[in-house]
Tab-separated table of C-alpha atoms and ligand atoms in Angstrom:
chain	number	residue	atom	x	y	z
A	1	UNK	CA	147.859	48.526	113.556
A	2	UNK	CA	146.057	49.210	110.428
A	3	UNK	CA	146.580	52.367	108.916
A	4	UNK	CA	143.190	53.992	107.823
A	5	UNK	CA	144.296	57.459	107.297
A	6	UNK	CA	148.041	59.784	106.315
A	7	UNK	CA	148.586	62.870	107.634
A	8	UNK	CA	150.866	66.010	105.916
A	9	UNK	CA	152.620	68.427	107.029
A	10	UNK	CA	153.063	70.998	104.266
A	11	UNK	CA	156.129	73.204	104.439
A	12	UNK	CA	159.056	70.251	103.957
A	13	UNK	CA	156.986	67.551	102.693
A	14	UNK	CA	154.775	68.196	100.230
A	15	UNK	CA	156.735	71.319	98.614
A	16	UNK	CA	160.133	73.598	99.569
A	17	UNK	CA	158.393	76.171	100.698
A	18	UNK	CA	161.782	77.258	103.172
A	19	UNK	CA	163.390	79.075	100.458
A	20	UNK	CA	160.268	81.707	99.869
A	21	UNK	CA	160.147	82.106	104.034
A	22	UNK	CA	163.562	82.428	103.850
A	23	UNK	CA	163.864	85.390	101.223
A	24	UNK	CA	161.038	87.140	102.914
A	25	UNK	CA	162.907	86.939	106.166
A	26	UNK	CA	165.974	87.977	105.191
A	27	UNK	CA	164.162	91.196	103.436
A	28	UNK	CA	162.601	92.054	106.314
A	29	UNK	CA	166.462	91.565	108.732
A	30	UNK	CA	168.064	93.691	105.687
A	31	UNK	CA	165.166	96.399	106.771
A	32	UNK	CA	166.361	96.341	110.425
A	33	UNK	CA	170.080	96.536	109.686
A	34	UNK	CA	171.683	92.551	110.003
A	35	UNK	CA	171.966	89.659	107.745
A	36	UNK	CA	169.727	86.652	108.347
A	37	UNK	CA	171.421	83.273	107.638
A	38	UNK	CA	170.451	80.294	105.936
A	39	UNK	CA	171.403	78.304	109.086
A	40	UNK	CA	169.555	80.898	111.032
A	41	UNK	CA	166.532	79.762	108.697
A	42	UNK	CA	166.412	76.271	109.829
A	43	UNK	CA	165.646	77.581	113.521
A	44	UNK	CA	162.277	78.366	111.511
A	45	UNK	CA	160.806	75.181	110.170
A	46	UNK	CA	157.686	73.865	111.358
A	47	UNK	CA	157.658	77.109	114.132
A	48	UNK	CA	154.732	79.671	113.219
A	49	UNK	CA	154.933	83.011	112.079
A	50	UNK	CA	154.864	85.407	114.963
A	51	UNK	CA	157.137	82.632	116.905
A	52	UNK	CA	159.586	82.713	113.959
A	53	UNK	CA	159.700	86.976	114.011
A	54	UNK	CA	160.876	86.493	118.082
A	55	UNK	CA	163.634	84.032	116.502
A	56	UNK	CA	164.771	86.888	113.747
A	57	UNK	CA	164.747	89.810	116.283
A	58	UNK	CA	166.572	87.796	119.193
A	59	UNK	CA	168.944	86.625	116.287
A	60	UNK	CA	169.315	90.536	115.104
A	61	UNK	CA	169.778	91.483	118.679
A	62	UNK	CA	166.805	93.537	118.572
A	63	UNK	CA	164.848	93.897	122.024
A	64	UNK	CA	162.116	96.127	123.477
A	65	UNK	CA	159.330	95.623	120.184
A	66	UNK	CA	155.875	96.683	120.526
A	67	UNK	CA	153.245	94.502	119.670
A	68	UNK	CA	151.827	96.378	117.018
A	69	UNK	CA	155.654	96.779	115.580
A	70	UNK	CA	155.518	93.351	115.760
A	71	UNK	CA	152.085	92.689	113.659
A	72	UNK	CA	153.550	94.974	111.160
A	73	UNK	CA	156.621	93.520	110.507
A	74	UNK	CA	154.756	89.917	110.375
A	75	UNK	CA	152.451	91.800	108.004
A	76	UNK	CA	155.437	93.143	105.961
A	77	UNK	CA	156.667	89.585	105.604
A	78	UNK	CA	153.713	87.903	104.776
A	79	UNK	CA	152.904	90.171	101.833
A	80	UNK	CA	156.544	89.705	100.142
A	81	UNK	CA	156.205	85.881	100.787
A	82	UNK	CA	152.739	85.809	99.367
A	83	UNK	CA	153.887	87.532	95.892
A	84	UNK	CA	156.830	84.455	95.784
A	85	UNK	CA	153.638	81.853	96.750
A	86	UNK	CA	151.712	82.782	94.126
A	87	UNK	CA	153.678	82.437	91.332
A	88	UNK	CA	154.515	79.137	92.188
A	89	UNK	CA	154.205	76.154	89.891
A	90	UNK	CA	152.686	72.392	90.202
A	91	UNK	CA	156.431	71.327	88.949
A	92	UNK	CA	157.522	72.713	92.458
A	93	UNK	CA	155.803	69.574	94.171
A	94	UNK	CA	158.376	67.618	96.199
A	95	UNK	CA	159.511	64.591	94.021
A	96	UNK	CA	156.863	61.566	95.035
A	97	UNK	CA	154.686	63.457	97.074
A	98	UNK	CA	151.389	63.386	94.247
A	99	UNK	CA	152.466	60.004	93.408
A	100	UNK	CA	152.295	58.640	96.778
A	101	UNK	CA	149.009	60.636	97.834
A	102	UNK	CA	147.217	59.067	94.761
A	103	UNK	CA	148.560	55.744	95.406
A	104	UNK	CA	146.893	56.211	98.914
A	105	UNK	CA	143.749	57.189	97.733
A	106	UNK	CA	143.486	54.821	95.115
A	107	UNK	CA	143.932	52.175	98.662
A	108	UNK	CA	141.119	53.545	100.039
A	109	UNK	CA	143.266	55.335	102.691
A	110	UNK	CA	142.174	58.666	103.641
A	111	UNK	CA	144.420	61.927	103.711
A	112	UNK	CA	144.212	65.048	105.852
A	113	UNK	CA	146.824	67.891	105.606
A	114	UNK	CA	148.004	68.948	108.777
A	115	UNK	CA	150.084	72.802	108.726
A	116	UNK	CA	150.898	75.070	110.748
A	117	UNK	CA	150.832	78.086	107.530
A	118	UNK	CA	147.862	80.258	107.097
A	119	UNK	CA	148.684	80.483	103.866
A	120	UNK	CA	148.382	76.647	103.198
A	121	UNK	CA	144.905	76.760	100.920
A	122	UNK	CA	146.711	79.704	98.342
A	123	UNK	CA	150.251	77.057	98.156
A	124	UNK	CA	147.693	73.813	97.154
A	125	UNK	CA	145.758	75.765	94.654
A	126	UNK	CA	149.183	77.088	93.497
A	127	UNK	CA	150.070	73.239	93.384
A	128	UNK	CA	146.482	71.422	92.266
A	129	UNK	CA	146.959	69.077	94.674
A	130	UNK	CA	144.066	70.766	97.167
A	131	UNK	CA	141.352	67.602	95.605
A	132	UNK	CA	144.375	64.564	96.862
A	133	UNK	CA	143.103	65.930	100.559
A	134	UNK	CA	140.138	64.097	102.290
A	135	UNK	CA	140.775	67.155	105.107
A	136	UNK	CA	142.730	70.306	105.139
A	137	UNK	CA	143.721	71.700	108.907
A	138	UNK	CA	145.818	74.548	108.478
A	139	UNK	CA	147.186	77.624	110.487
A	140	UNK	CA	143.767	79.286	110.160
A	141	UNK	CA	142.027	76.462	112.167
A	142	UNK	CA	143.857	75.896	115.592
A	143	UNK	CA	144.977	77.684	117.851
A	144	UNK	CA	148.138	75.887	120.055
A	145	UNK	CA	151.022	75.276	117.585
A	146	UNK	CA	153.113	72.283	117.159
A	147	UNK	CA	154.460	70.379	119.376
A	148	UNK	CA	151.141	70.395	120.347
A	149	UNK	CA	149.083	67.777	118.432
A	150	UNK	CA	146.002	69.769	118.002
A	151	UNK	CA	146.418	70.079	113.857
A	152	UNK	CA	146.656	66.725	113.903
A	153	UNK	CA	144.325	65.632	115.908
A	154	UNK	CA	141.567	68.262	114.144
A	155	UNK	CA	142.645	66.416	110.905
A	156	UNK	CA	141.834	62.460	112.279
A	157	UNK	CA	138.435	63.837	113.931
A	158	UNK	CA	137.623	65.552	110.550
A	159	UNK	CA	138.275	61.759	108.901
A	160	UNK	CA	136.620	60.302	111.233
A	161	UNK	CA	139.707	57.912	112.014
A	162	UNK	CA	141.164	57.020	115.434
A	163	UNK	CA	144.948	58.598	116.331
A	164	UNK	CA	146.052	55.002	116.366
A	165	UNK	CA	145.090	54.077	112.716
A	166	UNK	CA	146.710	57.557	111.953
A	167	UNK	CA	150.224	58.026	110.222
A	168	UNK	CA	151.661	61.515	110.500
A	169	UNK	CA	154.732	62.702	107.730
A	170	UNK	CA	157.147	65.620	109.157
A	171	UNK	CA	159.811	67.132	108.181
A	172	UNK	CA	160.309	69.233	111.402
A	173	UNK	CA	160.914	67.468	115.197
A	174	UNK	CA	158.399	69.506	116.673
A	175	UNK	CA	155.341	68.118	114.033
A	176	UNK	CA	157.545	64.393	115.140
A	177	UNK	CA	156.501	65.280	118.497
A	178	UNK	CA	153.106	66.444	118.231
A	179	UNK	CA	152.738	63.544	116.266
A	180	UNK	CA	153.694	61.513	119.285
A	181	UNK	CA	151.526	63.253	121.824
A	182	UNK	CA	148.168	63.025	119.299
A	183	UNK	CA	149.270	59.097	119.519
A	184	UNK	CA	150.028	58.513	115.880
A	185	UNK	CA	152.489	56.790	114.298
A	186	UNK	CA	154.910	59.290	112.154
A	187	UNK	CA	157.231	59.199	109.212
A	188	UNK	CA	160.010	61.551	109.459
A	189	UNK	CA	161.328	63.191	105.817
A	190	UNK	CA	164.550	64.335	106.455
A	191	UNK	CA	167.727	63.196	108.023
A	192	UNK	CA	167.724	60.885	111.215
A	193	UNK	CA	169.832	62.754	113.273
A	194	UNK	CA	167.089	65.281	113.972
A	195	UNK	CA	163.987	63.017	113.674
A	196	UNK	CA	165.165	59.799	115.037
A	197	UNK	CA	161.677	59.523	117.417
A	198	UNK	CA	159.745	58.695	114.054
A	199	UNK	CA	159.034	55.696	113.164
A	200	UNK	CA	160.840	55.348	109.689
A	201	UNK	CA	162.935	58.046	108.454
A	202	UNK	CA	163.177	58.735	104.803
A	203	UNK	CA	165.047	61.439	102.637
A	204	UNK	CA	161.631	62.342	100.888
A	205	UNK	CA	158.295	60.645	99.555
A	206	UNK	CA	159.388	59.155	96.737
A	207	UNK	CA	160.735	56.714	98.887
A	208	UNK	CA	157.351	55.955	100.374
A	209	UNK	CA	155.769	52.794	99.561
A	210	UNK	CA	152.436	51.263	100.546
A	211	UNK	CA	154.353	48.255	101.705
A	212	UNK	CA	156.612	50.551	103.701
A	213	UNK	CA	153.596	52.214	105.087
A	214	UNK	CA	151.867	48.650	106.114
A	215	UNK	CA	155.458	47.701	107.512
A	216	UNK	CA	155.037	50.451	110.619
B	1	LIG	C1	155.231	76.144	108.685
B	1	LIG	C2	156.629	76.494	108.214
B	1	LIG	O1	154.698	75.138	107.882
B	1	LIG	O2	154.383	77.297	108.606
B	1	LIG	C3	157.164	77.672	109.017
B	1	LIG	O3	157.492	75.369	108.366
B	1	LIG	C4	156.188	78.846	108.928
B	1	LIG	O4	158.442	78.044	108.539
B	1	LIG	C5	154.799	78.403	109.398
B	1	LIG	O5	156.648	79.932	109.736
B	1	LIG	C6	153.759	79.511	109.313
B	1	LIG	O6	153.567	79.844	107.970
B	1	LIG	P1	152.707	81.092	107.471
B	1	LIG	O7	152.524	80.817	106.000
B	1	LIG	O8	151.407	81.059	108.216
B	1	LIG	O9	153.481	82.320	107.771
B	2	LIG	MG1	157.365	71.294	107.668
């Protein structure tokens, strides 16, 4: 199948944004009295932000939270990882990742970013990379998180390309799954033991090729 158009996630692929989620979280579990792992923090990848809070306060044993408690420890959490965010740097772009989006573009194949983060828009400014995108769906635009496909499958309608001629690159198995369940081919960027339904699995997008793309 040809591929007409490559789909992003953000958080993983394009940039390390995990460290910055991960300091915010861990202020806000230092707040309410336990330590927040780094292994904790992977439970948080590719899940969004209210979702992730229920994963810190069942990992802190904490039980019984308002919803408005809730909103306003999201809010505390958001604000401390916006101040990291925007101090961030175009050198903090994943090795490969501009490369490989202008040698797309340059092949007259269209790309779309597909994230779950509301805060996608301030990281690609941050970055410059916001005029590589043909699309931008982001955490501000749908409304069912992955593994549902519906980023993705915003991001191919906005194209204009069918889910078939789409190729999807996560870093987290549920963005592999909703990947699968838009009907898109996907590239996994990470290790194989957690994304082995992709299609191809590579360590990061340097190692992305047009020929590798063609080859799925
Ligand atoms: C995803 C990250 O891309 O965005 C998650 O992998 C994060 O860790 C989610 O929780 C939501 O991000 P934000 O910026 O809207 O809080
Ligand atoms: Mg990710």
């Amino acid at each position: 199948m040809e591929t007409k158009a490559c789909l992003f996630d953000l958080d993983g692929v394009i940039v390390d944004t995990a460290k910055y989620h991960y300091q915010a979280w861990r202020s806000l579990a230092r707040r309410l009295g336990f330590d927040f792992s780094p292994a904790h923090n992977e439970r948080l990848k590719g899940v969004s932000r209210m979702a992730s809070l229920d994963i810190l306060l069942e990992v802190g044993g904490i039980s019984g939270v308002s919803d408005a408690d809730k909103q306003r420890m999201a809010d505390e959490k958001n604000a401390e990882y916006v101040s990291l965010i925007s101090r961030m740097t175009p050198d903090e772009v994943l090795p490969g990742a501009e490369d490989f989006l202008r040698s797309l573009r340059a092949a007259g194949i269209r790309t779309a970013l597909g994230s779950a983060s509301k805060n996608a828009m301030t990281i690609l400014d941050r970055l410059q990379l916001t005029p590589l995108f043909d699309a931008i769906v982001d955490g501000t635009k749908v409304a069912k998180a992955k593994p549902d496909p519906e980023v993705f499958l915003r991001g191919a309608e906005a194209l204009g390309v069918a889910p078939a001629e789409c190729v999807v690159f996560e870093d987290a198995e549920a963005g592999i799954e909703a990947a699968i369940a838009g009907g898109m081919r996907c590239v996994g960027i990470g290790s194989p033991d957690i994304l082995g339904r992709a299609n191809l699995v590579v360590p990061g997008l340097s190692a992305m090729t047009l020929d590798r793309l063609r080859a799925l």
